[in-house]
mmCIF file of C-alpha atoms in Angstrom:
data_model
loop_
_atom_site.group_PDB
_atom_site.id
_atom_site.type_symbol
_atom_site.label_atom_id
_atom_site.label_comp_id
_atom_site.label_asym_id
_atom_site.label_seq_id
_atom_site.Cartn_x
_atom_site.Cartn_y
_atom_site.Cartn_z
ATOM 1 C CA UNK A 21 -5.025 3.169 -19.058
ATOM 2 C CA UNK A 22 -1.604 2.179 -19.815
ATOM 3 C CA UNK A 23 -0.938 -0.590 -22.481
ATOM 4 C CA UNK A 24 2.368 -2.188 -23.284
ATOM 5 C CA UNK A 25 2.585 -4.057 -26.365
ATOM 6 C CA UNK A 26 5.951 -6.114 -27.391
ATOM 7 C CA UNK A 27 8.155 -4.248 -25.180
ATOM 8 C CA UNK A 28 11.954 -5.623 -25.349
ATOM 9 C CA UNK A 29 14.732 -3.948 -23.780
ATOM 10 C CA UNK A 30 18.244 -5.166 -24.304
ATOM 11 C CA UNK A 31 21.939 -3.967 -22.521
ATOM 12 C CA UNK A 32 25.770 -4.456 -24.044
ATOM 13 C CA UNK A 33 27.513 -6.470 -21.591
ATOM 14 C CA UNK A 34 31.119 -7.854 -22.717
ATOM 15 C CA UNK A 35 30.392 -6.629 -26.312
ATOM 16 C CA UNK A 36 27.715 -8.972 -26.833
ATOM 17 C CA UNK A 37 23.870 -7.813 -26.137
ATOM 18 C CA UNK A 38 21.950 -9.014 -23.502
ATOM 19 C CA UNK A 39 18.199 -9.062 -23.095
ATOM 20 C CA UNK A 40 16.566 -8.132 -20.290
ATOM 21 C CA UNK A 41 12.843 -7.971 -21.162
ATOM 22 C CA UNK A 42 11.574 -10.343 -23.961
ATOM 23 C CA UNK A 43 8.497 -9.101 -25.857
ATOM 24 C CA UNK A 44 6.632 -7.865 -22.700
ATOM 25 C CA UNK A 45 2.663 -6.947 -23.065
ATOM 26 C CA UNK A 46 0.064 -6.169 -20.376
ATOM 27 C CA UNK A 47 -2.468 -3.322 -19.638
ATOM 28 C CA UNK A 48 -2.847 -1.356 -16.629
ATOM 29 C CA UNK A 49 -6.390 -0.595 -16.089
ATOM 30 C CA UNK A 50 -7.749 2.614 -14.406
ATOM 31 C CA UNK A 51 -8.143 2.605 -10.680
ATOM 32 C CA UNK A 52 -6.706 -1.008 -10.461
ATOM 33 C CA UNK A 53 -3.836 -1.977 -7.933
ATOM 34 C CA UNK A 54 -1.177 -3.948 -9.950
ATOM 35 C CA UNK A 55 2.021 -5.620 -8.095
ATOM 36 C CA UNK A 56 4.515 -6.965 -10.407
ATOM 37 C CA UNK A 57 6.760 -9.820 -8.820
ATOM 38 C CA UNK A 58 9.066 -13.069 -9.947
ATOM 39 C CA UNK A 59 12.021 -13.841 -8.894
ATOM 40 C CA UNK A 60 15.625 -11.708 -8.297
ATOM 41 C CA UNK A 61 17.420 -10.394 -12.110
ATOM 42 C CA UNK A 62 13.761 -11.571 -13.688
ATOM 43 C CA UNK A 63 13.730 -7.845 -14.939
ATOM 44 C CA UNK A 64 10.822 -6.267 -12.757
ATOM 45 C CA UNK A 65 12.919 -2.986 -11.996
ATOM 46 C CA UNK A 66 13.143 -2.844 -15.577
ATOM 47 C CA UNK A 67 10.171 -2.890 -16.803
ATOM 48 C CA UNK A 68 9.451 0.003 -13.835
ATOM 49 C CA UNK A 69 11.986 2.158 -15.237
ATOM 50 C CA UNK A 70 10.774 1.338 -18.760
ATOM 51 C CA UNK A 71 7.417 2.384 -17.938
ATOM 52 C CA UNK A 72 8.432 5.362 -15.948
ATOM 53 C CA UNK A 73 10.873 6.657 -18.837
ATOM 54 C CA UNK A 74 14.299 6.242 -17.128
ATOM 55 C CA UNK A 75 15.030 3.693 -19.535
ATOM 56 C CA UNK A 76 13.869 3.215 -23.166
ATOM 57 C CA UNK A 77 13.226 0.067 -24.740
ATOM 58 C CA UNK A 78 14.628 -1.415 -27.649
ATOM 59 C CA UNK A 79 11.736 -2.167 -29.149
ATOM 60 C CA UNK A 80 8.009 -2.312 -28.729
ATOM 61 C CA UNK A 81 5.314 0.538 -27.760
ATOM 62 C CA UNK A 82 3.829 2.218 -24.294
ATOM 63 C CA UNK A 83 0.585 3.707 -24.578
ATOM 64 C CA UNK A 84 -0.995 6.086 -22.048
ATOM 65 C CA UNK A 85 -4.842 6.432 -22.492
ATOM 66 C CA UNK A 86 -4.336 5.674 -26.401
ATOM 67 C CA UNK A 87 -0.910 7.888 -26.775
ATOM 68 C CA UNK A 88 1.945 6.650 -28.162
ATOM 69 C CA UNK A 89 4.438 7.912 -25.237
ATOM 70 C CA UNK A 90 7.432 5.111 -26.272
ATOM 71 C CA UNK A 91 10.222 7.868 -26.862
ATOM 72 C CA UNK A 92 8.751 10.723 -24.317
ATOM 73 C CA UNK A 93 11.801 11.417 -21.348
ATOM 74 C CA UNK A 94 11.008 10.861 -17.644
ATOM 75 C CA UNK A 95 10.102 14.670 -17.621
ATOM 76 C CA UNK A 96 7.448 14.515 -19.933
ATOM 77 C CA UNK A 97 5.595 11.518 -18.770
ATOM 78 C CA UNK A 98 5.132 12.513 -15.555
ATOM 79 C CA UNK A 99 3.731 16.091 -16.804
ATOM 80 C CA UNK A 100 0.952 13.070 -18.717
ATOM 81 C CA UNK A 101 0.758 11.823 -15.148
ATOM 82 C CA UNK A 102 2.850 8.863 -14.238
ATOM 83 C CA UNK A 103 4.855 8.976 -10.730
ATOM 84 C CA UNK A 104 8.145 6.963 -9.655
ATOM 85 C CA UNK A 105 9.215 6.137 -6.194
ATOM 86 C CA UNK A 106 12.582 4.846 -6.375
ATOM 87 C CA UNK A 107 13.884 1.878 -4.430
ATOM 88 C CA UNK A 108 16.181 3.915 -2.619
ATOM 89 C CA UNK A 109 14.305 7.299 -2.330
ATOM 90 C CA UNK A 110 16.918 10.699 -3.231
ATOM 91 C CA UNK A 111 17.204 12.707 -0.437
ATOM 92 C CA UNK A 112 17.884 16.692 -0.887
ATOM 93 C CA UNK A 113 20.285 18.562 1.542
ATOM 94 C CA UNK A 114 18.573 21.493 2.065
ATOM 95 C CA UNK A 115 15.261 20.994 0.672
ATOM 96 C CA UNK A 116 12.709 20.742 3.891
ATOM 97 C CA UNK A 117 9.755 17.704 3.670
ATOM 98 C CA UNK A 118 7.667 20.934 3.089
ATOM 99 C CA UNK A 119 9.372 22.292 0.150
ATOM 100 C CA UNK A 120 9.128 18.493 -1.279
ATOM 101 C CA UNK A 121 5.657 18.001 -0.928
ATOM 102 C CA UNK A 122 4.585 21.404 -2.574
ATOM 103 C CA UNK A 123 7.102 20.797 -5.380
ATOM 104 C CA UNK A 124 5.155 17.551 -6.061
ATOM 105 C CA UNK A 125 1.567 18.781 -6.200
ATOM 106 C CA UNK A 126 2.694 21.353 -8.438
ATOM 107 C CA UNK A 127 1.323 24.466 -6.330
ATOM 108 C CA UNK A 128 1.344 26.634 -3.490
ATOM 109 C CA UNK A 129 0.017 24.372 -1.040
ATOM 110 C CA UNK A 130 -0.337 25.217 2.325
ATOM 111 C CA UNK A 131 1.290 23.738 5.571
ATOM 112 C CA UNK A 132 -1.554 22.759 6.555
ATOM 113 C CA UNK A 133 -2.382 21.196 3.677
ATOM 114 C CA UNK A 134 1.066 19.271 3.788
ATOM 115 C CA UNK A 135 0.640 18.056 7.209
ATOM 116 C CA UNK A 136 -2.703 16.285 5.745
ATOM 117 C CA UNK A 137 -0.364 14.087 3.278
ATOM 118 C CA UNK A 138 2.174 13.290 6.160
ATOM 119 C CA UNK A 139 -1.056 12.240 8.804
ATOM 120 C CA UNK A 140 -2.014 10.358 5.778
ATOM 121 C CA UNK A 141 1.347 8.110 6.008
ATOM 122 C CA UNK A 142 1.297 7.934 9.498
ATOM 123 C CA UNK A 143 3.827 10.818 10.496
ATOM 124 C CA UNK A 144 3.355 12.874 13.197
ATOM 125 C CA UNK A 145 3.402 16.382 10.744
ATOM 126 C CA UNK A 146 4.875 18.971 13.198
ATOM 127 C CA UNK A 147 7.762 16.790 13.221
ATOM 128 C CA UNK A 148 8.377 16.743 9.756
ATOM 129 C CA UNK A 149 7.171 19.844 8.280
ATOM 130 C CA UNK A 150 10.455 21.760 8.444
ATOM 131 C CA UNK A 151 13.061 18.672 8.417
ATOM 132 C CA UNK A 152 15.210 18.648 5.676
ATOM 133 C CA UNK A 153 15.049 15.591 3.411
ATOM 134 C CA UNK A 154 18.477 14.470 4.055
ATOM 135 C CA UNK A 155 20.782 11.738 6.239
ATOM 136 C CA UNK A 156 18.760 12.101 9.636
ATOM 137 C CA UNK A 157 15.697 10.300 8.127
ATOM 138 C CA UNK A 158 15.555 6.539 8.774
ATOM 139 C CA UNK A 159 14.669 4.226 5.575
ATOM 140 C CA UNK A 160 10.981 4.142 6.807
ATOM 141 C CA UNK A 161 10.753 7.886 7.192
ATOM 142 C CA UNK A 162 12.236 8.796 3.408
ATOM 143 C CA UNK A 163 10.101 6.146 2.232
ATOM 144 C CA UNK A 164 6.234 7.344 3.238
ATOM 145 C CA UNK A 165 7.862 11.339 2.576
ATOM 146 C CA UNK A 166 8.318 9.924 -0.814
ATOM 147 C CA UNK A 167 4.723 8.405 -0.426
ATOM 148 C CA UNK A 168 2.855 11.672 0.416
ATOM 149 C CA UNK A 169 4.733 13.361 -2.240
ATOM 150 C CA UNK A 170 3.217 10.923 -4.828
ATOM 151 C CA UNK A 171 0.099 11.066 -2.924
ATOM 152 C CA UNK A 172 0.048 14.831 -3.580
ATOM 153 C CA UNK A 173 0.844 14.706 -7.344
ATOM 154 C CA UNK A 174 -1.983 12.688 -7.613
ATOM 155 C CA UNK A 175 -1.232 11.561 -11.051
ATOM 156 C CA UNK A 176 -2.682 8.602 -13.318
ATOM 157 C CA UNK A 177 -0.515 5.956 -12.725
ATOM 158 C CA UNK A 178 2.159 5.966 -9.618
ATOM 159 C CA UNK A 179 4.677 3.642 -9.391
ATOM 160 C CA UNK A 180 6.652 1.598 -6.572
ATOM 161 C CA UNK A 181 9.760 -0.043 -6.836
ATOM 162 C CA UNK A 182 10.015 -2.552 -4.193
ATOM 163 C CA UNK A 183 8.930 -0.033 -1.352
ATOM 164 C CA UNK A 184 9.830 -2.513 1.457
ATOM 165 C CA UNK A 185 13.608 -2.210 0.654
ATOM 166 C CA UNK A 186 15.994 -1.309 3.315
ATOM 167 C CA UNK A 187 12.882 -0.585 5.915
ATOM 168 C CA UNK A 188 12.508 -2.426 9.305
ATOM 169 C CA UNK A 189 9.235 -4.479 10.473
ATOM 170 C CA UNK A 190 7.299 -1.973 12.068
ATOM 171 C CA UNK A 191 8.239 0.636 8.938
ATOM 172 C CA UNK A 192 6.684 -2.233 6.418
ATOM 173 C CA UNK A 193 3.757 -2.657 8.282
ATOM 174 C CA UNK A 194 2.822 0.840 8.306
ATOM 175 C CA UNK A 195 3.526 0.793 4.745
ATOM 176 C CA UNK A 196 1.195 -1.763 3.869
ATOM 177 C CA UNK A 197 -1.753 0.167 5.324
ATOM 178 C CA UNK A 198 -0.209 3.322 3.650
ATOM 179 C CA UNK A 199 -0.621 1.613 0.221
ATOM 180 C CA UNK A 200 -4.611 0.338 1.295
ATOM 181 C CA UNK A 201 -5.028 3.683 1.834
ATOM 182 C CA UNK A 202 -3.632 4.682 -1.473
ATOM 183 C CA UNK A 203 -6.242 2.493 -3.262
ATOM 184 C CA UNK A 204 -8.922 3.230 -1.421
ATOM 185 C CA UNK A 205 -8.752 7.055 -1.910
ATOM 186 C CA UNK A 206 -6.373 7.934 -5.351
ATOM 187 C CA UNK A 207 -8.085 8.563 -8.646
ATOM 188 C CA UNK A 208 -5.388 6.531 -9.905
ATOM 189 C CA UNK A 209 -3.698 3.311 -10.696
ATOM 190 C CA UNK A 210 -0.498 2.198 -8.537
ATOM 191 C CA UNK A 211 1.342 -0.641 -9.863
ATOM 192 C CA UNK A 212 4.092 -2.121 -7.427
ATOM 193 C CA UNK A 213 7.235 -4.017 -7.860
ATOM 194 C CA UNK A 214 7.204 -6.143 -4.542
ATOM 195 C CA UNK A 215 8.359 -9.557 -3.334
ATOM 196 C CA UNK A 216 6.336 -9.529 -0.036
ATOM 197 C CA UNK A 217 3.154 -11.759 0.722
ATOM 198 C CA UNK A 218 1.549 -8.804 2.399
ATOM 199 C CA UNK A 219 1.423 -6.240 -0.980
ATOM 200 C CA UNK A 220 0.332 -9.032 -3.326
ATOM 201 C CA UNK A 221 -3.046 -9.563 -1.176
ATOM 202 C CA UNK A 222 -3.366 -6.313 -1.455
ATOM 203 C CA UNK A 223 -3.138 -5.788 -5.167
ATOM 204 C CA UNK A 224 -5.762 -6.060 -7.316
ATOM 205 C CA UNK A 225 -3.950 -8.512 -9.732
ATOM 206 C CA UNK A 226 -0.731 -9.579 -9.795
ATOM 207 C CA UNK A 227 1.884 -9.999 -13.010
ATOM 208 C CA UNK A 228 4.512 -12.533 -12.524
ATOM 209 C CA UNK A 229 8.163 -12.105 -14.637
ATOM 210 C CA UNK A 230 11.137 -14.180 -14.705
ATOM 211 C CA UNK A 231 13.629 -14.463 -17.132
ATOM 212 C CA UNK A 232 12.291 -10.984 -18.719
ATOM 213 C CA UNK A 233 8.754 -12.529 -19.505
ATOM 214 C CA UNK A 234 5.644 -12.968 -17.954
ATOM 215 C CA UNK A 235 5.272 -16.113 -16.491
ATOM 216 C CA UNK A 236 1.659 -15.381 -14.924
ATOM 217 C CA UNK A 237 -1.148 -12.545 -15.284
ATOM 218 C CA UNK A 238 -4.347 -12.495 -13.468
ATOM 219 C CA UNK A 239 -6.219 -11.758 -10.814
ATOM 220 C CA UNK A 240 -4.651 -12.136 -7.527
ATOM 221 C CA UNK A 241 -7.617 -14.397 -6.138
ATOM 222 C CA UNK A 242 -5.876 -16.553 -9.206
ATOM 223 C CA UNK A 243 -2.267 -16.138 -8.796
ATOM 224 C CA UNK A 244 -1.401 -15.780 -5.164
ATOM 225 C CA UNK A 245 -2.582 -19.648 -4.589
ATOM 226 C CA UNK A 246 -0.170 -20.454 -7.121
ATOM 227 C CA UNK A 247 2.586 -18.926 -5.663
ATOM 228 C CA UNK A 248 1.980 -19.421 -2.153
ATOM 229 C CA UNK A 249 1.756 -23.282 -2.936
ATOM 230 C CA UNK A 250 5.287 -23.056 -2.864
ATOM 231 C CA UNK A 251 5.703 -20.546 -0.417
ATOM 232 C CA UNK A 252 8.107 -20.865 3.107
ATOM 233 C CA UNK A 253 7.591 -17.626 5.237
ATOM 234 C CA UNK A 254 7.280 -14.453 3.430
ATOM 235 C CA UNK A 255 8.575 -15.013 -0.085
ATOM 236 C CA UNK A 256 8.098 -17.759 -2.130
ATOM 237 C CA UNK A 257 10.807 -20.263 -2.707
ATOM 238 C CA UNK A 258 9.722 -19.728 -6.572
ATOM 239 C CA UNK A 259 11.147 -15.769 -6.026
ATOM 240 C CA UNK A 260 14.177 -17.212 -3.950
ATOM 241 C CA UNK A 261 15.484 -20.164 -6.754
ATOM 242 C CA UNK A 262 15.571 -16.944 -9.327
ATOM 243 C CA UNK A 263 18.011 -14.842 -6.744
ATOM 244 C CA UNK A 264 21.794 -14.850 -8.315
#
């Protein structure tokens, strides 16, 4: 279980501080499917990198299963079990999809084995297996790589920074069932920084920030009417006012 209580997290901008996240507090349960969403500069990728230790925040605590892991570096929380997928995944010249995929689960695992995380995000594996993770791969293609890697770590709590960035239709779609996959199958909890209709329905409940607080925290049987009562296509015009 993750818990954050009070968690504020401030920047210098034109010598005079500037806060992003105001007195945050929410707890992740186990097993439970989380999306985090509000409107553009409300802080969501924050509070991601806060959680995932990229960032630290000026005040407040993050507990993992009753540990006090506030000050622990990016390194150490994910050896306690907590994955990041970045918006804009890192690709490695020279490191193949294989090579990625057994760095992540931390062993020796077999090409075979590999292959079974790539079927599992819908790539075809002897296409992949030997590829380097570089230029040649589309958005989409990076994106579920990045997927199976987190899928092999198989860690406590994985998160997802706004995984439909930068992908075409077809690529988000796929995605989508990727991630119902995910929570149908990982020991874990995934919690998701997303904008799109299609990942809140899939959560399990859904946290809305703006302005670096939470606006709304619930259920998403609870929350998604709310939003989608002001809704026009994909994205809510509530998300779209909050875009600078």
């Amino acid at each position: 279980m993750l818990e954050l209580r009070n968690i504020s997290f401030e920047v210098s901008e034109d010598s005079k501080e500037k806060e992003i996240l105001k007195d945050i507090s929410f707890t992740l349960e186990d097993h439970k499917f989380v999306a985090i969403t509000g409107p553009n500069g409300g802080g969501k990728s924050t509070l991601a990198r806060v959680i995932a230790g990229i960032e630290k925040p000026t005040s407040g605590q993050i507990l993992l299963d009753g540990e006090d892991i506030t000050q622990l570096s990016i390194t150490e929380r994910a050896k306690r079990g907590i994955s990041y997928a970045f918006q804009q995944p890192v690709r490695f010249k020279g490191v193949t999809v294989l090579d990625l995929i057994r760095l992540a689960a931390g062993r020796d695992i077999s090409a075979a084995g590999a292959c079974e995380y790539l079927s599992e995000v819908g790539l075809c594996a002897k296409d992949y297996i030997n590829r380097e993770v570089n230029a040649s791969l589309s958005g989409g293609e990076i994106k579920r790589i990045e997927i199976a890697t987190v899928m092999a770590r198989n860690t406590k709590i994985s998160v997802f920074d706004e995984p439909e960035a930068g992908i075409d239709l077809w690529s988000f779609q796929n995605l989508i069932q990727v991630f119902e996959k995910m929570h149908e199958r990982l020991d874990g909890s995934i919690l998701i920084i997303s904008h799109q209709e299609r990942i809140l329905k899939t959560a399990d409940e859904i946290v809305v920030i703006a302005d670096g607080m939470i606006k709304k925290c619930g259920p998403k049987e609870e929350i998604l009417p709310t939003l989608l009562g002001e809704s026009s296509g994909a994205e809510c015009k509530f998300w779209k006012k909050g875009e600078k």
